[in-house]
Amino acid sequence: RAVENRDMPPWSGDSDNHEWSNDISLTDSEIEKIVDWAKTGAPQGDPADLPEAPTFPKGWKLGEPDFVVTLDSIEVPAEGDDLFPQQVVEVDLGEPRWIRAIEFLPEDSRVTHHFLTTYATRMGEGGPAYTGVLGIWTAGMPPYVFPDGVGRRFGSKIRIIVDQHYHPIGEATRDASRIGLHFGEGELQKEVITIPVTNTGLRIPPGAGHHAENAHYLFDKDVQILAFSPHMHVRGKAMTYVVTYPDGSTETLLDVPKYDYNWQWLYYPTKPVDIPAGSRLDVTAVWDNSEDNPANPDPTKEIIYRGDTFSEMFNGFIEVTQKEGVLFEQQNQREQILDLLALHPAKDSYVSGGFMGFHVPREGEGWLYMGGIYSIVLDDFEWQGDELRITTQFPTLNASATTTVIEGRLNEQGQLVGTVTIGTDTDQPQRVPLFAAPVGDPAAASAGP
């Protein structure tokens, strides 16, 4: 039955025009052959024709790495809240390197929910710092393996920041995870970066069996997508990546109709996916918060974006290279925000420097953009005359979110002046001044909190 229903092997990933190099699904003829064999009583063939039993190594899947980053041991109690430790590791590679593959190896995968690893490095003494995502590991995810000549580049010294997430399982244990780096040989031909297409503003009603949210990203240059990595939690049901090209045509790059938190994949297309400048990527996630979802711990709860296992996340990760040249040149964040705001009418759209921008119409749905990668739907905001109040969820450095309140009043120039209170759900909220200029206002160039 599991084979006939395509529950086994555990693969869910379709596309309009692309195939996957790591596709483990069965063809229709293979399924038919297995089902027919089972219906006839599953007779045994000639034992002499049996292949050797496969072996599943407990250690590194890619073999011994060239460099191993060993994290401090974390004690995980039997009971209690989820743990979110952060570790900062100073790494000395001896010389500038580029990395062709990355593997995460938890010591106790039973309690390890995810790692989010970012980095900072300098390519030369006194040169500018480069930052980015080293890699993400979640339950069931395979190692990162990039095509020949493609990888992440680092100076001789790296600061690696590891945000970890552990979930108690009723038994006290410990975890000292490791990160394995495999060096590339020769000259780097293409730098690859991770882009997280994320919406921290999700709000899933109690009992909702099919609740959808959207996040989007704009490409300012010609790129190639090397891999896709959808991430939600136990209520996750489906995710799709749809690109709208500059001519208005659309294509479904990846459709995951049967998302399974226990089997999270990096989807590698057999050929890189060409995305021209001016394209828009829409990622749609669907959750099942109903009692019909056997993995749902509590269908009576409203669910918002948080990092713990039984809340929810919405990350449509992509691995991307720039079409021309070797290095990936990041667009200025303020330009990214203005491009995203241009998706909406200029009226009721404001920009706050390179920090954020938001579209808050007097009626209808609003959007808030941060850093060009966070597109946060706004469903809790209100205008009262010239006063605006927004309650939303800002992303945090530990791959979670925190409740944030934005309050402002329009001045005579039509600019919003007020306060951003970050972390109203914490013991130590932070308040920063808000100055947001309407899109098109010359003051928008210097507007900021």
Short mmCIF file of C-alpha atoms in Angstrom, two decimals:
data_model
loop_
_atom_site.label_atom_id
_atom_site.label_comp_id
_atom_site.label_asym_id
_atom_site.label_seq_id
_atom_site.Cartn_x
_atom_site.Cartn_y
_atom_site.Cartn_z
CA ARG A 1 0.00 0.00 0.00
CA ALA A 2 2.79 2.46 0.88
CA VAL A 3 4.47 1.87 -2.49
CA GLU A 4 1.18 2.10 -4.41
CA ASN A 5 0.33 5.41 -2.68
CA ARG A 6 3.87 6.73 -3.32
CA ASP A 7 4.48 7.10 0.41
CA MET A 8 7.58 4.94 -0.01
CA PRO A 9 10.21 5.71 -1.02
CA PRO A 10 9.60 9.04 0.79
CA TRP A 11 9.92 11.46 -2.12
CA SER A 12 7.63 14.36 -3.02
CA GLY A 13 8.87 16.74 -5.67
CA ASP A 14 7.53 17.65 -9.12
CA SER A 15 8.33 20.38 -11.64
CA ASP A 16 6.97 21.74 -14.91
CA ASN A 17 10.26 21.30 -16.77
CA HIS A 18 12.95 19.98 -14.44
CA GLU A 19 14.08 16.60 -13.16
CA TRP A 20 15.98 15.92 -9.95
CA SER A 21 19.39 14.29 -9.79
CA ASN A 22 18.65 12.83 -6.34
CA ASP A 23 15.09 11.65 -7.13
CA ILE A 24 14.51 8.34 -5.31
CA SER A 25 10.89 7.88 -6.43
CA LEU A 26 9.74 4.83 -8.39
CA THR A 27 8.44 4.87 -11.95
CA ASP A 28 4.89 3.73 -12.73
CA SER A 29 6.23 0.47 -14.18
CA GLU A 30 8.37 -0.17 -11.09
CA ILE A 31 5.37 0.42 -8.82
CA GLU A 32 3.21 -1.87 -10.96
CA LYS A 33 5.84 -4.62 -10.80
CA ILE A 34 6.10 -4.42 -6.99
CA VAL A 35 2.32 -4.31 -6.50
CA ASP A 36 1.74 -7.29 -8.82
CA TRP A 37 4.46 -9.24 -7.00
CA ALA A 38 2.85 -8.47 -3.62
CA LYS A 39 -0.61 -9.47 -4.86
CA THR A 40 0.72 -12.88 -5.92
CA GLY A 41 1.99 -13.57 -2.42
CA ALA A 42 5.45 -12.02 -2.74
CA PRO A 43 7.15 -15.24 -3.89
CA GLN A 44 10.90 -15.52 -3.35
CA GLY A 45 13.12 -15.70 -6.41
CA ASP A 46 16.41 -17.52 -6.75
CA PRO A 47 18.48 -16.74 -3.60
CA ALA A 48 21.59 -16.85 -5.77
CA ASP A 49 20.41 -13.68 -7.50
CA LEU A 50 20.15 -11.67 -4.27
CA PRO A 51 22.33 -8.53 -4.27
CA GLU A 52 24.54 -7.76 -1.32
CA ALA A 53 22.73 -6.10 1.56
CA PRO A 54 23.33 -2.33 1.60
CA THR A 55 25.35 -0.82 4.41
CA PHE A 56 24.43 2.43 6.12
CA PRO A 57 27.44 4.05 7.78
CA LYS A 58 26.76 5.87 11.03
CA GLY A 59 29.48 8.45 10.46
CA TRP A 60 30.22 10.85 7.62
CA LYS A 61 28.14 10.13 4.50
CA LEU A 62 30.69 11.88 2.26
CA GLY A 63 33.75 10.29 3.83
CA GLU A 64 36.28 11.95 6.11
CA PRO A 65 36.16 15.76 5.66
CA ASP A 66 39.22 17.90 4.99
CA PHE A 67 38.40 20.04 8.03
CA VAL A 68 36.11 19.32 10.98
CA VAL A 69 34.51 21.99 13.17
CA THR A 70 33.61 20.39 16.53
CA LEU A 71 30.98 22.19 18.58
CA ASP A 72 30.82 22.32 22.36
CA SER A 73 28.76 19.61 24.03
CA ILE A 74 25.18 20.60 24.86
CA GLU A 75 23.35 18.89 27.72
CA VAL A 76 19.71 18.25 26.79
CA PRO A 77 17.48 17.42 29.78
CA ALA A 78 14.76 14.80 29.64
CA GLU A 79 11.98 17.37 30.07
CA GLY A 80 11.50 21.09 29.67
CA ASP A 81 11.40 23.75 27.00
CA ASP A 82 13.27 23.53 23.73
CA LEU A 83 16.88 24.74 23.90
CA PHE A 84 18.29 27.36 21.53
CA PRO A 85 22.03 27.65 22.27
CA GLN A 86 24.32 29.73 20.09
CA GLN A 87 27.99 28.98 19.59
CA VAL A 88 30.64 31.14 17.96
CA VAL A 89 33.62 29.22 16.61
CA GLU A 90 36.82 30.84 15.35
CA VAL A 91 38.23 28.68 12.56
CA ASP A 92 41.72 28.95 11.04
CA LEU A 93 41.98 27.16 7.68
CA GLY A 94 45.61 28.21 7.25
CA GLU A 95 44.98 29.80 3.85
CA PRO A 96 42.02 31.02 1.77
CA ARG A 97 39.85 28.10 0.68
CA TRP A 98 36.66 27.34 -1.15
CA ILE A 99 34.28 24.62 0.03
CA ARG A 100 32.74 22.13 -2.40
CA ALA A 101 30.66 20.16 0.16
CA ILE A 102 29.34 20.63 3.70
CA GLU A 103 28.05 17.92 6.02
CA PHE A 104 26.47 18.26 9.46
CA LEU A 105 26.85 15.31 11.83
CA PRO A 106 24.79 15.44 15.05
CA GLU A 107 25.98 13.27 17.90
CA ASP A 108 22.37 12.56 18.96
CA SER A 109 19.99 13.23 16.08
CA ARG A 110 16.99 12.28 18.24
CA VAL A 111 17.08 15.65 20.01
CA THR A 112 18.68 17.75 17.28
CA HIS A 113 16.05 19.80 15.44
CA HIS A 114 18.17 22.11 13.29
CA PHE A 115 21.36 24.09 12.83
CA LEU A 116 21.52 27.48 11.13
CA THR A 117 25.15 28.37 10.48
CA THR A 118 26.28 31.76 9.24
CA TYR A 119 29.80 33.07 8.78
CA ALA A 120 31.99 36.14 8.57
CA THR A 121 35.35 36.12 6.80
CA ARG A 122 37.88 38.48 5.25
CA MET A 123 39.54 37.63 1.96
CA GLY A 124 42.66 39.64 2.85
CA GLU A 125 44.24 41.36 5.83
CA GLY A 126 42.29 44.53 6.54
CA GLY A 127 39.83 43.82 3.73
CA PRO A 128 36.05 44.07 4.01
CA ALA A 129 34.14 41.39 5.90
CA TYR A 130 31.99 39.02 3.89
CA THR A 131 29.03 37.34 5.55
CA GLY A 132 26.53 34.72 4.50
CA VAL A 133 24.87 31.39 5.24
CA LEU A 134 27.26 28.46 5.58
CA GLY A 135 24.51 25.88 5.66
CA ILE A 136 21.26 24.70 7.21
CA TRP A 137 20.66 21.26 8.65
CA THR A 138 17.24 19.95 9.63
CA ALA A 139 15.98 16.47 10.36
CA GLY A 140 16.36 14.22 7.34
CA MET A 141 18.41 16.66 5.24
CA PRO A 142 21.33 15.28 3.18
CA PRO A 143 24.75 17.00 2.94
CA TYR A 144 25.41 19.95 0.64
CA VAL A 145 27.30 18.84 -2.45
CA PHE A 146 27.90 21.51 -5.11
CA PRO A 147 28.73 20.94 -8.80
CA ASP A 148 32.35 20.82 -9.96
CA GLY A 149 34.06 24.18 -9.51
CA VAL A 150 31.18 25.61 -7.43
CA GLY A 151 31.29 26.34 -3.71
CA ARG A 152 31.45 28.79 -0.84
CA ARG A 153 34.60 30.89 -0.54
CA PHE A 154 36.42 31.82 2.64
CA GLY A 155 39.51 33.65 3.76
CA SER A 156 42.03 31.82 5.89
CA LYS A 157 40.08 32.68 9.03
CA ILE A 158 36.34 32.29 9.53
CA ARG A 159 34.01 33.14 12.34
CA ILE A 160 31.19 30.58 12.26
CA ILE A 161 28.02 31.37 14.20
CA VAL A 162 25.92 28.29 14.92
CA ASP A 163 22.32 28.69 16.10
CA GLN A 164 21.18 25.32 17.39
CA HIS A 165 17.78 23.94 18.35
CA TYR A 166 17.23 20.94 20.61
CA HIS A 167 13.97 19.26 21.63
CA PRO A 168 13.81 17.14 24.83
CA ILE A 169 12.55 13.59 24.25
CA GLY A 170 11.96 12.27 27.78
CA GLU A 171 15.53 11.04 28.18
CA ALA A 172 18.52 13.13 29.25
CA THR A 173 21.29 13.15 26.67
CA ARG A 174 24.09 15.28 25.21
CA ASP A 175 25.07 16.41 21.76
CA ALA A 176 28.46 17.53 20.46
CA SER A 177 27.77 18.00 16.78
CA ARG A 178 30.38 18.39 14.06
CA ILE A 179 30.51 20.24 10.75
CA GLY A 180 32.59 18.66 8.00
CA LEU A 181 34.10 20.87 5.29
CA HIS A 182 35.37 19.42 2.02
CA PHE A 183 37.83 21.66 0.17
CA GLY A 184 37.58 22.35 -3.53
CA GLU A 185 40.59 21.88 -5.79
CA GLY A 186 41.89 24.40 -8.30
CA GLU A 187 40.29 27.80 -8.87
CA LEU A 188 36.73 28.55 -7.76
CA GLN A 189 34.58 28.97 -10.87
CA LYS A 190 31.30 30.02 -9.24
CA GLU A 191 30.46 31.23 -5.74
CA VAL A 192 27.19 29.81 -4.41
CA ILE A 193 25.08 31.53 -1.75
CA THR A 194 21.93 30.59 0.15
CA ILE A 195 18.88 32.83 -0.21
CA PRO A 196 16.13 32.21 2.37
CA VAL A 197 12.72 33.26 1.00
CA THR A 198 10.93 33.74 4.30
CA ASN A 199 7.66 35.03 5.76
CA THR A 200 7.69 35.37 9.55
CA GLY A 201 4.20 36.90 9.58
CA LEU A 202 2.33 33.61 9.22
CA ARG A 203 -0.72 33.06 11.40
CA ILE A 204 -2.43 29.65 11.19
CA PRO A 205 -5.96 29.51 12.66
CA PRO A 206 -6.96 26.70 15.04
CA GLY A 207 -8.26 23.65 13.20
CA ALA A 208 -7.37 24.94 9.73
CA GLY A 209 -6.82 21.96 7.43
CA HIS A 210 -5.39 23.93 4.51
CA HIS A 211 -3.87 27.30 5.40
CA ALA A 212 -1.63 28.96 2.80
CA GLU A 213 0.86 31.83 3.06
CA ASN A 214 3.17 33.39 0.47
CA ALA A 215 6.70 34.82 0.41
CA HIS A 216 8.44 36.35 -2.58
CA TYR A 217 11.88 37.36 -3.82
CA LEU A 218 13.01 39.56 -6.73
CA PHE A 219 16.09 38.81 -8.82
CA ASP A 220 18.06 41.89 -9.90
CA LYS A 221 20.55 39.90 -12.01
CA ASP A 222 20.73 36.76 -14.11
CA VAL A 223 21.25 33.77 -11.80
CA GLN A 224 21.17 30.00 -11.75
CA ILE A 225 19.43 28.00 -9.02
CA LEU A 226 21.37 24.88 -8.04
CA ALA A 227 19.12 23.51 -5.29
CA PHE A 228 15.85 24.05 -3.41
CA SER A 229 15.22 23.29 0.26
CA PRO A 230 11.68 23.72 1.67
CA HIS A 231 11.43 23.94 5.46
CA MET A 232 8.38 23.90 7.74
CA HIS A 233 7.57 21.98 10.92
CA VAL A 234 5.14 19.18 11.81
CA ARG A 235 2.05 20.99 10.47
CA GLY A 236 3.72 21.55 7.09
CA LYS A 237 1.62 20.11 4.26
CA ALA A 238 2.91 21.42 0.92
CA MET A 239 5.22 24.00 -0.67
CA THR A 240 5.59 25.32 -4.21
CA TYR A 241 8.16 27.56 -5.91
CA VAL A 242 6.72 29.47 -8.88
CA VAL A 243 8.72 31.95 -10.96
CA THR A 244 7.18 34.79 -12.96
CA TYR A 245 9.49 35.80 -15.78
CA PRO A 246 9.89 39.38 -17.08
CA ASP A 247 7.55 38.60 -20.01
CA GLY A 248 4.77 37.62 -17.57
CA SER A 249 4.96 33.86 -18.16
CA THR A 250 5.13 31.56 -15.14
CA GLU A 251 6.74 28.22 -14.37
CA THR A 252 6.45 25.89 -11.38
CA LEU A 253 10.06 25.16 -10.49
CA LEU A 254 9.27 22.85 -7.58
CA ASP A 255 6.01 21.44 -6.23
CA VAL A 256 6.12 19.44 -3.00
CA PRO A 257 2.50 18.29 -2.54
CA LYS A 258 3.25 15.87 0.33
CA TYR A 259 5.75 17.67 2.56
CA ASP A 260 7.01 15.53 5.44
CA TYR A 261 8.94 17.09 8.31
CA ASN A 262 10.77 13.79 8.85
CA TRP A 263 12.03 13.70 5.25
CA GLN A 264 13.36 17.12 4.29
CA TRP A 265 15.30 17.22 1.06
CA LEU A 266 17.72 19.34 -0.85
CA TYR A 267 16.23 19.13 -4.35
CA TYR A 268 19.04 19.19 -6.93
CA PRO A 269 17.88 19.78 -10.53
CA THR A 270 19.83 17.76 -13.10
CA LYS A 271 20.75 21.08 -14.74
CA PRO A 272 20.99 24.53 -13.11
CA VAL A 273 17.78 26.55 -13.48
CA ASP A 274 18.33 29.81 -15.40
CA ILE A 275 16.50 32.80 -13.89
CA PRO A 276 16.78 36.11 -15.77
CA ALA A 277 17.00 39.49 -14.05
CA GLY A 278 13.60 40.99 -13.32
CA SER A 279 12.01 37.65 -12.41
CA ARG A 280 9.93 37.18 -9.27
CA LEU A 281 9.94 34.00 -7.20
CA ASP A 282 6.78 33.22 -5.23
CA VAL A 283 7.00 30.52 -2.59
CA THR A 284 3.69 29.27 -1.22
CA ALA A 285 3.52 27.15 1.93
CA VAL A 286 0.50 25.21 3.17
CA TRP A 287 -0.11 23.88 6.69
CA ASP A 288 -2.57 21.40 8.20
CA ASN A 289 -3.50 22.49 11.73
CA SER A 290 -6.50 20.16 11.92
CA GLU A 291 -7.11 17.08 14.03
CA ASP A 292 -6.81 15.04 10.83
CA ASN A 293 -3.05 15.67 10.88
CA PRO A 294 -1.62 12.85 13.04
CA ALA A 295 1.59 14.84 13.66
CA ASN A 296 -0.31 17.88 15.00
CA PRO A 297 0.32 18.23 18.76
CA ASP A 298 -2.59 20.63 19.36
CA PRO A 299 -5.15 21.57 16.67
CA THR A 300 -6.86 24.03 19.05
CA LYS A 301 -3.92 26.47 19.03
CA GLU A 302 -3.35 29.45 16.75
CA ILE A 303 0.17 29.05 15.36
CA ILE A 304 2.66 31.83 14.64
CA TYR A 305 6.28 31.81 13.44
CA ARG A 306 8.68 30.50 16.07
CA GLY A 307 11.72 28.25 16.04
CA ASP A 308 10.51 25.56 18.44
CA THR A 309 9.38 22.24 17.00
CA PHE A 310 5.67 22.59 17.73
CA SER A 311 5.38 26.12 16.37
CA GLU A 312 5.89 26.73 12.64
CA MET A 313 8.45 28.14 10.25
CA PHE A 314 8.30 29.16 6.58
CA ASN A 315 11.60 29.00 4.71
CA GLY A 316 11.93 28.45 1.00
CA PHE A 317 15.71 28.15 0.73
CA ILE A 318 17.48 28.26 -2.64
CA GLU A 319 21.16 27.79 -3.54
CA VAL A 320 22.11 30.36 -6.18
CA THR A 321 25.06 31.38 -8.38
CA GLN A 322 25.42 34.51 -10.49
CA LYS A 323 25.23 33.77 -14.23
CA GLU A 324 28.11 36.06 -15.20
CA GLY A 325 31.38 36.22 -13.31
CA VAL A 326 32.69 34.16 -10.42
CA LEU A 327 31.54 36.02 -7.30
CA PHE A 328 27.94 36.67 -6.29
CA GLU A 329 27.38 40.42 -5.96
CA GLN A 330 24.65 41.19 -3.46
CA GLN A 331 22.19 43.95 -4.27
CA ASN A 332 22.05 46.91 -1.89
CA GLN A 333 19.39 46.15 0.75
CA ARG A 334 17.62 49.47 0.36
CA GLU A 335 17.36 48.93 -3.39
CA GLN A 336 15.93 45.46 -2.73
CA ILE A 337 13.31 46.89 -0.39
CA LEU A 338 12.32 49.62 -2.87
CA ASP A 339 12.00 47.02 -5.63
CA LEU A 340 9.70 44.94 -3.42
CA LEU A 341 7.61 47.96 -2.47
CA ALA A 342 7.20 48.68 -6.19
CA LEU A 343 4.99 45.57 -6.32
CA HIS A 344 2.37 47.66 -4.51
CA PRO A 345 0.76 51.07 -5.11
CA ALA A 346 3.07 53.88 -3.97
CA LYS A 347 0.29 55.26 -1.80
CA ASP A 348 0.65 54.01 1.78
CA SER A 349 4.15 52.62 1.10
CA TYR A 350 7.03 53.76 3.31
CA VAL A 351 10.75 53.04 3.48
CA SER A 352 12.94 53.21 6.56
CA GLY A 353 16.49 53.38 5.21
CA GLY A 354 18.03 50.02 4.38
CA PHE A 355 16.34 48.44 7.39
CA MET A 356 12.77 47.90 6.27
CA GLY A 357 9.89 49.09 4.15
CA PHE A 358 6.17 48.49 4.46
CA HIS A 359 2.95 48.84 2.51
CA VAL A 360 0.02 49.59 4.81
CA PRO A 361 -3.16 50.45 2.89
CA ARG A 362 -6.13 51.88 4.74
CA GLU A 363 -8.00 48.73 3.69
CA GLY A 364 -6.72 45.29 2.78
CA GLU A 365 -3.58 43.25 3.36
CA GLY A 366 -0.24 44.83 4.17
CA TRP A 367 3.37 43.75 3.67
CA LEU A 368 6.63 44.49 5.46
CA TYR A 369 10.04 43.88 3.88
CA MET A 370 13.33 43.48 5.69
CA GLY A 371 16.74 43.08 4.10
CA GLY A 372 15.31 41.97 0.77
CA ILE A 373 14.79 38.35 1.91
CA TYR A 374 11.99 38.69 4.47
CA SER A 375 8.54 39.35 3.00
CA ILE A 376 6.27 39.54 6.03
CA VAL A 377 2.51 39.58 5.57
CA LEU A 378 0.74 42.11 7.83
CA ASP A 379 -2.70 41.15 9.11
CA ASP A 380 -2.66 43.09 12.38
CA PHE A 381 -2.34 46.81 11.68
CA GLU A 382 -4.65 49.77 12.01
CA TRP A 383 -4.81 53.39 10.95
CA GLN A 384 -6.60 55.81 13.25
CA GLY A 385 -6.50 59.11 11.45
CA ASP A 386 -2.81 59.90 11.01
CA GLU A 387 -1.67 57.30 13.54
CA LEU A 388 -0.51 53.81 12.55
CA ARG A 389 0.01 50.76 14.75
CA ILE A 390 1.45 47.49 13.41
CA THR A 391 1.88 44.27 15.38
CA THR A 392 4.00 41.67 13.62
CA GLN A 393 6.77 39.09 14.05
CA PHE A 394 10.36 40.21 13.38
CA PRO A 395 12.96 37.54 12.54
CA THR A 396 15.64 36.92 15.17
CA LEU A 397 19.26 35.84 14.86
CA ASN A 398 18.49 32.36 16.27
CA ALA A 399 16.18 31.48 13.35
CA SER A 400 13.03 32.30 15.27
CA ALA A 401 10.87 35.43 15.58
CA THR A 402 9.73 37.91 18.20
CA THR A 403 6.62 40.06 18.53
CA THR A 404 7.27 43.62 17.41
CA VAL A 405 5.08 46.71 17.58
CA ILE A 406 5.56 49.65 15.19
CA GLU A 407 3.81 52.89 16.14
CA GLY A 408 4.00 56.10 14.16
CA ARG A 409 2.23 59.34 13.37
CA LEU A 410 2.28 61.20 10.06
CA ASN A 411 4.00 64.59 10.29
CA GLU A 412 3.27 67.57 8.05
CA GLN A 413 5.56 66.15 5.34
CA GLY A 414 3.68 62.84 5.28
CA GLN A 415 6.51 60.98 7.02
CA LEU A 416 5.92 58.45 9.78
CA VAL A 417 7.67 59.29 13.04
CA GLY A 418 7.44 57.04 16.06
CA THR A 419 8.88 53.96 17.74
CA VAL A 420 9.71 50.35 16.89
CA THR A 421 9.48 48.09 19.95
CA ILE A 422 11.21 44.77 19.23
CA GLY A 423 10.50 41.83 21.52
CA THR A 424 7.31 42.82 23.30
CA ASP A 425 6.96 39.12 24.17
CA THR A 426 10.31 39.13 26.01
CA ASP A 427 11.56 40.44 29.37
CA GLN A 428 13.80 43.01 27.68
CA PRO A 429 12.10 44.65 24.71
CA GLN A 430 14.23 47.05 22.69
CA ARG A 431 12.88 50.41 21.55
CA VAL A 432 14.34 52.30 18.62
CA PRO A 433 13.05 55.47 16.97
CA LEU A 434 11.18 55.17 13.69
CA PHE A 435 11.47 57.56 10.78
CA ALA A 436 9.88 56.26 7.58
CA ALA A 437 9.43 58.36 4.47
CA PRO A 438 6.82 57.72 1.80
CA VAL A 439 8.15 56.05 -1.34
CA GLY A 440 9.29 58.78 -3.73
CA ASP A 441 10.07 61.27 -0.95
CA PRO A 442 13.70 62.50 -1.22
CA ALA A 443 13.97 61.98 2.54
CA ALA A 444 13.58 58.24 1.97
CA ALA A 445 17.28 58.06 1.14
CA SER A 446 18.20 58.76 4.76
CA ALA A 447 15.10 57.46 6.53
CA GLY A 448 15.84 54.88 9.17
CA PRO A 449 15.21 53.75 12.72
#
